[in-house]
Coordinates of C-alpha atoms and ligand atoms in Angstrom, one line a residue:
X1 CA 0.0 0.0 0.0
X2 CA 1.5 3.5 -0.6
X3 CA 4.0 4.7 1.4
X4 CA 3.9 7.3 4.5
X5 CA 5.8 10.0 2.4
X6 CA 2.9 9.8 -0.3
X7 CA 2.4 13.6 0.2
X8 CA 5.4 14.9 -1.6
X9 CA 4.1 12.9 -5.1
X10 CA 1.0 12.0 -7.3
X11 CA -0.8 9.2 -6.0
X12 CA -0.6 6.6 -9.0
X13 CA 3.5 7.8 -9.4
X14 CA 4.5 6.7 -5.5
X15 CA 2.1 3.7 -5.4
X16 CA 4.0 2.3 -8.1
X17 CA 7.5 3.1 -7.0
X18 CA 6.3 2.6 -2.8
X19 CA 5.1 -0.7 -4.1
X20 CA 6.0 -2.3 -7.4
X21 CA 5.9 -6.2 -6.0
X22 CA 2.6 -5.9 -4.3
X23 CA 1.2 -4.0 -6.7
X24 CA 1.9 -6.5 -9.5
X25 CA 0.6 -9.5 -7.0
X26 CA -2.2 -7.7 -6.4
X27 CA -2.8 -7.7 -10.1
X28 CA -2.5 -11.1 -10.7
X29 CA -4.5 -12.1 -8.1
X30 CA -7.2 -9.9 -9.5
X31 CA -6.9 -11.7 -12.6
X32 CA -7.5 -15.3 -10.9
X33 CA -10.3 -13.8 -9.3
X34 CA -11.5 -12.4 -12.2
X35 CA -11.2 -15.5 -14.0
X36 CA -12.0 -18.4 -11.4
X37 CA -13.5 -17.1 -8.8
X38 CA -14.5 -20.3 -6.7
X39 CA -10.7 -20.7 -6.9
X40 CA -10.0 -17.7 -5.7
X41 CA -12.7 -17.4 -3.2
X42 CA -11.3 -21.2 -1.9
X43 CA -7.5 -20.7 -2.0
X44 CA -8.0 -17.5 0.0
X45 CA -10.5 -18.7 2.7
X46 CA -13.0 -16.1 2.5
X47 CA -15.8 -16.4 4.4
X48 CA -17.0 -12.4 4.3
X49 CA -16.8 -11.8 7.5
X50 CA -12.3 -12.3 7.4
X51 CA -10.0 -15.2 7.7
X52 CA -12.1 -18.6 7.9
X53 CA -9.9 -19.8 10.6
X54 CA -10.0 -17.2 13.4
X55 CA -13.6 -17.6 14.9
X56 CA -15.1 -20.2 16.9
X57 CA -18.5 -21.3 15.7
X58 CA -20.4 -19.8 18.8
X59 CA -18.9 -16.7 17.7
X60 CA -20.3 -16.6 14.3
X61 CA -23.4 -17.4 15.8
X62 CA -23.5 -14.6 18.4
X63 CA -22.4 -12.3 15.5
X64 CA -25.4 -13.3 13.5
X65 CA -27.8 -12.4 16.3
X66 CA -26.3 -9.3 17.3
X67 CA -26.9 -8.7 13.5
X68 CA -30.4 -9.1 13.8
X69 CA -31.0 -7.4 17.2
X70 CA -28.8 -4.2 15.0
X71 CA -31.4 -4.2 12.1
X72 CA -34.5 -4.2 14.6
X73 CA -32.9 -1.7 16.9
X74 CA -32.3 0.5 14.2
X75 CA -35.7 0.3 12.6
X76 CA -37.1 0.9 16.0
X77 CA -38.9 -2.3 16.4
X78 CA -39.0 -4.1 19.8
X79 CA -38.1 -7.0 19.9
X80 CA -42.0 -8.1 20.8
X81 CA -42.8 -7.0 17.8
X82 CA -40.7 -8.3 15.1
X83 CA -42.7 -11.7 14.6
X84 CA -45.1 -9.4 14.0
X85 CA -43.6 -7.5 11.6
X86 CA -42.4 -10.1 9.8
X87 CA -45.0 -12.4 9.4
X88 CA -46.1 -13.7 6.0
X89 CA -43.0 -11.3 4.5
X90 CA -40.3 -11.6 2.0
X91 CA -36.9 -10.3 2.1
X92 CA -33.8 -10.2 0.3
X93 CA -30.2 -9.5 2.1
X94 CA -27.0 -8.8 -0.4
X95 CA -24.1 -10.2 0.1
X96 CA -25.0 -13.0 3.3
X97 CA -21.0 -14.3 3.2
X98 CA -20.1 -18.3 3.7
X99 CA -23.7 -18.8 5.7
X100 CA -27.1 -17.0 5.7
X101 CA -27.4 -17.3 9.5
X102 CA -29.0 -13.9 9.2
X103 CA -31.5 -15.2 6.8
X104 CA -32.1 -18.0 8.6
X105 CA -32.5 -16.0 11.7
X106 CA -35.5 -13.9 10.2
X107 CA -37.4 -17.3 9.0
X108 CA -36.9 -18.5 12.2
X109 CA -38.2 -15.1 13.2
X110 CA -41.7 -15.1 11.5
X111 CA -40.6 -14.2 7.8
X112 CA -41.7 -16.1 4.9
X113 CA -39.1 -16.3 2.5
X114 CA -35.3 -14.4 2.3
X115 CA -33.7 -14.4 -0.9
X116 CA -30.0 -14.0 -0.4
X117 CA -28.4 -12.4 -3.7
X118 CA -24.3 -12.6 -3.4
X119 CA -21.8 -11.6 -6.7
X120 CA -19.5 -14.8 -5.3
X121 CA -20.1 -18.4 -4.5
X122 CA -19.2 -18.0 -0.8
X123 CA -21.8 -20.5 0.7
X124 CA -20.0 -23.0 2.2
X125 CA -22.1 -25.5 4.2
X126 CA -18.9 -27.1 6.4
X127 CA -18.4 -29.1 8.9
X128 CA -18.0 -25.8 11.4
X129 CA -20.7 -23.7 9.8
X130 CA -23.2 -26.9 10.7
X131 CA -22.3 -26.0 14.1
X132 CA -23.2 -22.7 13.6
X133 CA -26.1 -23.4 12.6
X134 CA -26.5 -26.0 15.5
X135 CA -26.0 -23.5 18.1
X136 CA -28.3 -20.9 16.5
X137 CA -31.0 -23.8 16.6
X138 CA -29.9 -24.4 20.0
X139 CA -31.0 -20.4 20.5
X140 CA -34.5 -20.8 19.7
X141 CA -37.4 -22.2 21.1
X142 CA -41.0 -23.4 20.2
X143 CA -42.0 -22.1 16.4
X144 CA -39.1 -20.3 16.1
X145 CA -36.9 -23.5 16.2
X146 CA -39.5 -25.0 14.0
X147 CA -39.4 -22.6 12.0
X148 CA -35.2 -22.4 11.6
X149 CA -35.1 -26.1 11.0
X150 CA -37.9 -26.0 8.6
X151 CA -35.0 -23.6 6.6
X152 CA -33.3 -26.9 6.0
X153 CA -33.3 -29.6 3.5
X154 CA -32.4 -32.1 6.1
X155 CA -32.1 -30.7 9.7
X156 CA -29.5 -34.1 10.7
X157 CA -27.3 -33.2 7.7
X158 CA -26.9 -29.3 7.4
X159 CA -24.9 -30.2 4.4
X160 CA -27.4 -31.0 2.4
X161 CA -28.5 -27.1 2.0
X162 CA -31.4 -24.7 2.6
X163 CA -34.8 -25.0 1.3
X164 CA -35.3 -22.7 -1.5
X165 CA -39.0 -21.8 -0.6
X166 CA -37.3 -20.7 2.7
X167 CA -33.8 -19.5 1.9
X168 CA -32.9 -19.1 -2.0
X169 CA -29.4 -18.4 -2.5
X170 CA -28.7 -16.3 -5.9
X171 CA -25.5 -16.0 -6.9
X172 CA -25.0 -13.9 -10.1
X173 CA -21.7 -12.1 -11.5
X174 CA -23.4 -8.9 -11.1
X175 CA -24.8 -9.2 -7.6
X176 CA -28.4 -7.9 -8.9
X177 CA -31.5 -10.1 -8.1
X178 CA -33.2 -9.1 -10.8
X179 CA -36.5 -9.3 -8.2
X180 CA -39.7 -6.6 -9.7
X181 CA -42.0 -6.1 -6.8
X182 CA -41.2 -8.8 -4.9
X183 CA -39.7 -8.0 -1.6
X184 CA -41.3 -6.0 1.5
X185 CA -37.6 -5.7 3.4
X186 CA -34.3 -5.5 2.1
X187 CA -31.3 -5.6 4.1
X188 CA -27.3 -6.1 4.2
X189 CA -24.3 -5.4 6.4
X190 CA -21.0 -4.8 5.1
X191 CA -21.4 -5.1 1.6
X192 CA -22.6 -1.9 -0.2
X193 CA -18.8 -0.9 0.2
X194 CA -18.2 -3.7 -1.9
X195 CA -20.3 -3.8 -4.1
X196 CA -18.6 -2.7 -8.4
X197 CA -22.0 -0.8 -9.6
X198 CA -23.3 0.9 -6.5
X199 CA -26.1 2.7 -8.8
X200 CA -26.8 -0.7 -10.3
X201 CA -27.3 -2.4 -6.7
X202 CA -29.8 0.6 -5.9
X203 CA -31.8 0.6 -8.7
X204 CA -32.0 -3.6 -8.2
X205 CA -33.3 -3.3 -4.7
X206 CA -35.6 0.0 -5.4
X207 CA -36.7 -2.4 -8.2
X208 CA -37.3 -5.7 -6.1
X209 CA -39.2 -4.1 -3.4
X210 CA -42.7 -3.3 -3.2
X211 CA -44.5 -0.4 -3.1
X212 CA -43.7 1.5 1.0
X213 CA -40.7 -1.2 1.5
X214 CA -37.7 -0.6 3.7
X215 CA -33.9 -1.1 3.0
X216 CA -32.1 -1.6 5.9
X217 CA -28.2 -1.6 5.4
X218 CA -24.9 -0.8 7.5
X219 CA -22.0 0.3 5.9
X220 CA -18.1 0.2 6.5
X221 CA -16.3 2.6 4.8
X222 CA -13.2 1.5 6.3
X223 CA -10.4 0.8 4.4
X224 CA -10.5 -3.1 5.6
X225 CA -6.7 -3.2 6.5
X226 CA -6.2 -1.6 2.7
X227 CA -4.4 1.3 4.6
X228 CA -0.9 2.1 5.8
X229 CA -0.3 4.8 8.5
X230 CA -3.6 7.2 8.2
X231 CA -6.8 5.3 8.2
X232 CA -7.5 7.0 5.0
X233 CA -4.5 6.8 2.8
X234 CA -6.1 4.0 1.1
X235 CA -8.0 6.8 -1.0
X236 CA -4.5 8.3 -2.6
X237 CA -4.8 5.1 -5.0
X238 CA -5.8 6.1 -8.7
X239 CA -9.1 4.7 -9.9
X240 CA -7.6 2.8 -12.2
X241 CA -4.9 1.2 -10.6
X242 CA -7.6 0.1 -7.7
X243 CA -9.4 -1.3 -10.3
X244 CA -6.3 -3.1 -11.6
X245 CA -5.2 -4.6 -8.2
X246 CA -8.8 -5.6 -6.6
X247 CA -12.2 -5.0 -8.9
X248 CA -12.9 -8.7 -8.8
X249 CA -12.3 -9.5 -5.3
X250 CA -15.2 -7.8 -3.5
X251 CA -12.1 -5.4 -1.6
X252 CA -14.3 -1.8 -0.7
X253 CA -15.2 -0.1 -3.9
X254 CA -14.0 3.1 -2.2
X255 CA -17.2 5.0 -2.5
X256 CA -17.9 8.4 0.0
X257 CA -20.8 9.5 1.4
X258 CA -21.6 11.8 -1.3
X259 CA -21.9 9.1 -3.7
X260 CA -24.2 7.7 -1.7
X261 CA -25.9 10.8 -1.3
X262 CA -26.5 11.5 -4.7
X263 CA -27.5 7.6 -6.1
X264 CA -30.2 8.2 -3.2
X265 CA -31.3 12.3 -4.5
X266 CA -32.1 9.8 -7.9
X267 CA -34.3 6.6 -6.6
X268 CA -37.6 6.2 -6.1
X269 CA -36.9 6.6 -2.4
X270 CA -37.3 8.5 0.5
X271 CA -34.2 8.7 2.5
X272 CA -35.3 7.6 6.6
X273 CA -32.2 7.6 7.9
X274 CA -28.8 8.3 7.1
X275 CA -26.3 8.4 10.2
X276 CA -22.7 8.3 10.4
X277 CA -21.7 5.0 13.2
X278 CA -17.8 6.0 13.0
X279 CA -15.9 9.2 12.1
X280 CA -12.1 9.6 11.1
X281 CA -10.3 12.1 13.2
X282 CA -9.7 15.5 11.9
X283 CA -6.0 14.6 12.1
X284 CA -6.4 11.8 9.2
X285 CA -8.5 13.9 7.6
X286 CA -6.4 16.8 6.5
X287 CA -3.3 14.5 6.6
X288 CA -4.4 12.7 3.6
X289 CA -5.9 15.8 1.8
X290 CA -3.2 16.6 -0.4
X291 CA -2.2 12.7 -1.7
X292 CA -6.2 12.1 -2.6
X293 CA -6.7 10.7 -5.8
X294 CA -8.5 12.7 -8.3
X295 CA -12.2 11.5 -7.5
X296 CA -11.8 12.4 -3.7
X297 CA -10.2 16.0 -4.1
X298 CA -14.0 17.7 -4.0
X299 CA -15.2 16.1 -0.8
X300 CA -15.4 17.7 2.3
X301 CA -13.7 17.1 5.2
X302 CA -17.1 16.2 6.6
X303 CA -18.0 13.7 4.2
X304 CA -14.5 12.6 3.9
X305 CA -14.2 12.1 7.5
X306 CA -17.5 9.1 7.7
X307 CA -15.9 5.8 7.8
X308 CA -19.4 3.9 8.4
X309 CA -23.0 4.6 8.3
X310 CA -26.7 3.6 8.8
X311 CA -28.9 4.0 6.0
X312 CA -33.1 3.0 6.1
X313 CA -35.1 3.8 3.0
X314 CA -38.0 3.4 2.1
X315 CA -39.5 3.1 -1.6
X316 CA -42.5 5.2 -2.9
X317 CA -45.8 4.3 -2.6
X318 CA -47.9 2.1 -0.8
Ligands
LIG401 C1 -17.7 -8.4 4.0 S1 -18.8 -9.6 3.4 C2 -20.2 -9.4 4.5 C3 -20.9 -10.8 4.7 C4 -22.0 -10.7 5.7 N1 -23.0 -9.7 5.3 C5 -21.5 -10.4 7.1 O1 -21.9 -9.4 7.7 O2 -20.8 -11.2 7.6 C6 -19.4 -9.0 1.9 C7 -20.4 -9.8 1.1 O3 -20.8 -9.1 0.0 C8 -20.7 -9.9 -1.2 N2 -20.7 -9.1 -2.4 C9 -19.6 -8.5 -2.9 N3 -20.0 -7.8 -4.0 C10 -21.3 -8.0 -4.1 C11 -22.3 -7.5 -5.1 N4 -22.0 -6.7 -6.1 N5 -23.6 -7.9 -4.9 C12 -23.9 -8.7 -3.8 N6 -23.0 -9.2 -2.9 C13 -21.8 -8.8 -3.1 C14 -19.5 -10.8 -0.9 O4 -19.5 -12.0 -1.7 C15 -19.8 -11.1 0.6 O5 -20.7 -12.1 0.7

């Protein structure tokens, strides 16, 4: 990644001459990616959420709760309510990672149907991620266990998948569902900072919900351990030579608020909340100002300074 002295030259200039081996490993890499991505996604052990090997499988499952309780918090439902509120509904998350435990959490939960629309093949129904999926059974009680084990094929052999009439996993290069009308919630965590066409991803979930929905999604604008000294420095990398280095492996798609901002000003949407959850000091904000890459120049040091956000829309009509 570019060095500390960045400031005294162009981004794409010291990146190259701070960098040259990773830079041309990064490429290649891209390229496999690009090229076989099951491959890539397999040799690399991605799991969405980091490294496969570092969490227990009570962990993951704890994560996928708290995950849930987030979404609920954050659209002000109590927790009372939510089999209420998702009764007889479908929804659609982007970008579940190796296991829809979220998914499966919100059929357990009252809701009809999730489709879960990812760009990569990450589901990976392991050994370990059946005992994830043991332990969040484990959690429930009464329907909602019924429920949660009626999201499997075969509830002694996790292996053998999820039931598409309950969880329908759609993989597709361009991580759109395609869905008109379909959906009464969407919902995601850390993945519209990955995502290549963020207008595209918009439009397909403005598209796939219903009249009056809600779109429920946390961001991380983070660089995800893509920076060196300043949490920020990540975005004195020219477009292109991001592009070069990561465009097919899901790595943030660097995007700012404002972009955000003005893909929303364009949707069939109203805007119910947009709130910052982290902010870069003003320290790492003016220290990167002067090695920004070209497409980052214009932005405030307000907007420049939101590393993560909240974000609940809702589409017109109903
Ligand atoms: C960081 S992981 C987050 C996984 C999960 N939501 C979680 O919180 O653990 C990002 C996920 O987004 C997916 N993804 C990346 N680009 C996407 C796209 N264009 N459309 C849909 N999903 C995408 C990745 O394959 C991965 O499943």
């Amino acid at each position: 990644m570019a060095p500390a002295s960045a400031s005294r030259t162009g981004p794409f200039t010291y990146s190259l001459l701070g960098a040259p081996g990773r830079v041309l490993r990064a490429m290649a890499s891209n390229q496999l990616a690009r090229f076989a991505p099951a491959l890539y996604v397999r040799l690399t052990g991605q799991t969405g959420r980091g490294a496969a090997a570092e969490e227990a499988p009570a962990d993951i499952a704890q994560y996928f709760r708290d995950c849930v309780d987030a979404y609920f918090e954050q659209l002000r439902i109590a927790p009372a309510d939510v089999p209420g509120f998702l009764a007889g509904k479908t929804l659609m998350e982007y970008g579940p990672g190796d296991l829809p435990g979220v998914a499966a959490l919100m059929v357990a939960r009252g809701a009809r149907k999730v489709y879960c629309v990812d760009r990569f093949p990450l589901v990976n129904l392991s050994p370990k991620n059946a005992r994830v999926l043991g332990d969040l059974i484990d959690g429930c009680r009464g329907q909602e266990r019924d429920r949660l084990v009626a999201c499997l094929v075969n509830a002694d052999n996790p292996a053998a998948g999820f039931a598409p009439e309950r969880i329908e996993y759609l993989v597709r290069p361009s991580g759109l569902s395609g869905l008109q009308d379909a959906v009464d919630l969407v919902f995601s965590r850390a993945v519209l900072e990955h995502v290549d066409d963020l207008a595209a991803t918009f439009a397909d979930m403005t598209a796939a919900l219903r009249p009056g929905a809600l779109a429920i999604h946390q961001v991380d604008l983070r660089s995800h351990g893509l920076h060196m000294s300043n949490p920020l420095d990540f975005l004195a990398w020219s477009h292109t030579l991001w592009q070069l280095m990561y465009s097919e492996k899901g790595v943030p798609n660097r995007w700012r608020i404002d972009k955000y901002r003005s893909i929303l000003q364009r949707l069939g949407a109203d805007v119910a909340e947009l709130q910052p959850t982290k902010l870069a000091a003003q320290e790492h904000v003016s220290g990167v100002r002067a090695t920004l890459a070209p497409e980052f120049k214009s932005l405030s040091d307000e907007d420049l300074s939101w590393l993560g956000f909240w974000l609940v829309m809702r589409k017109h009509g109903g």
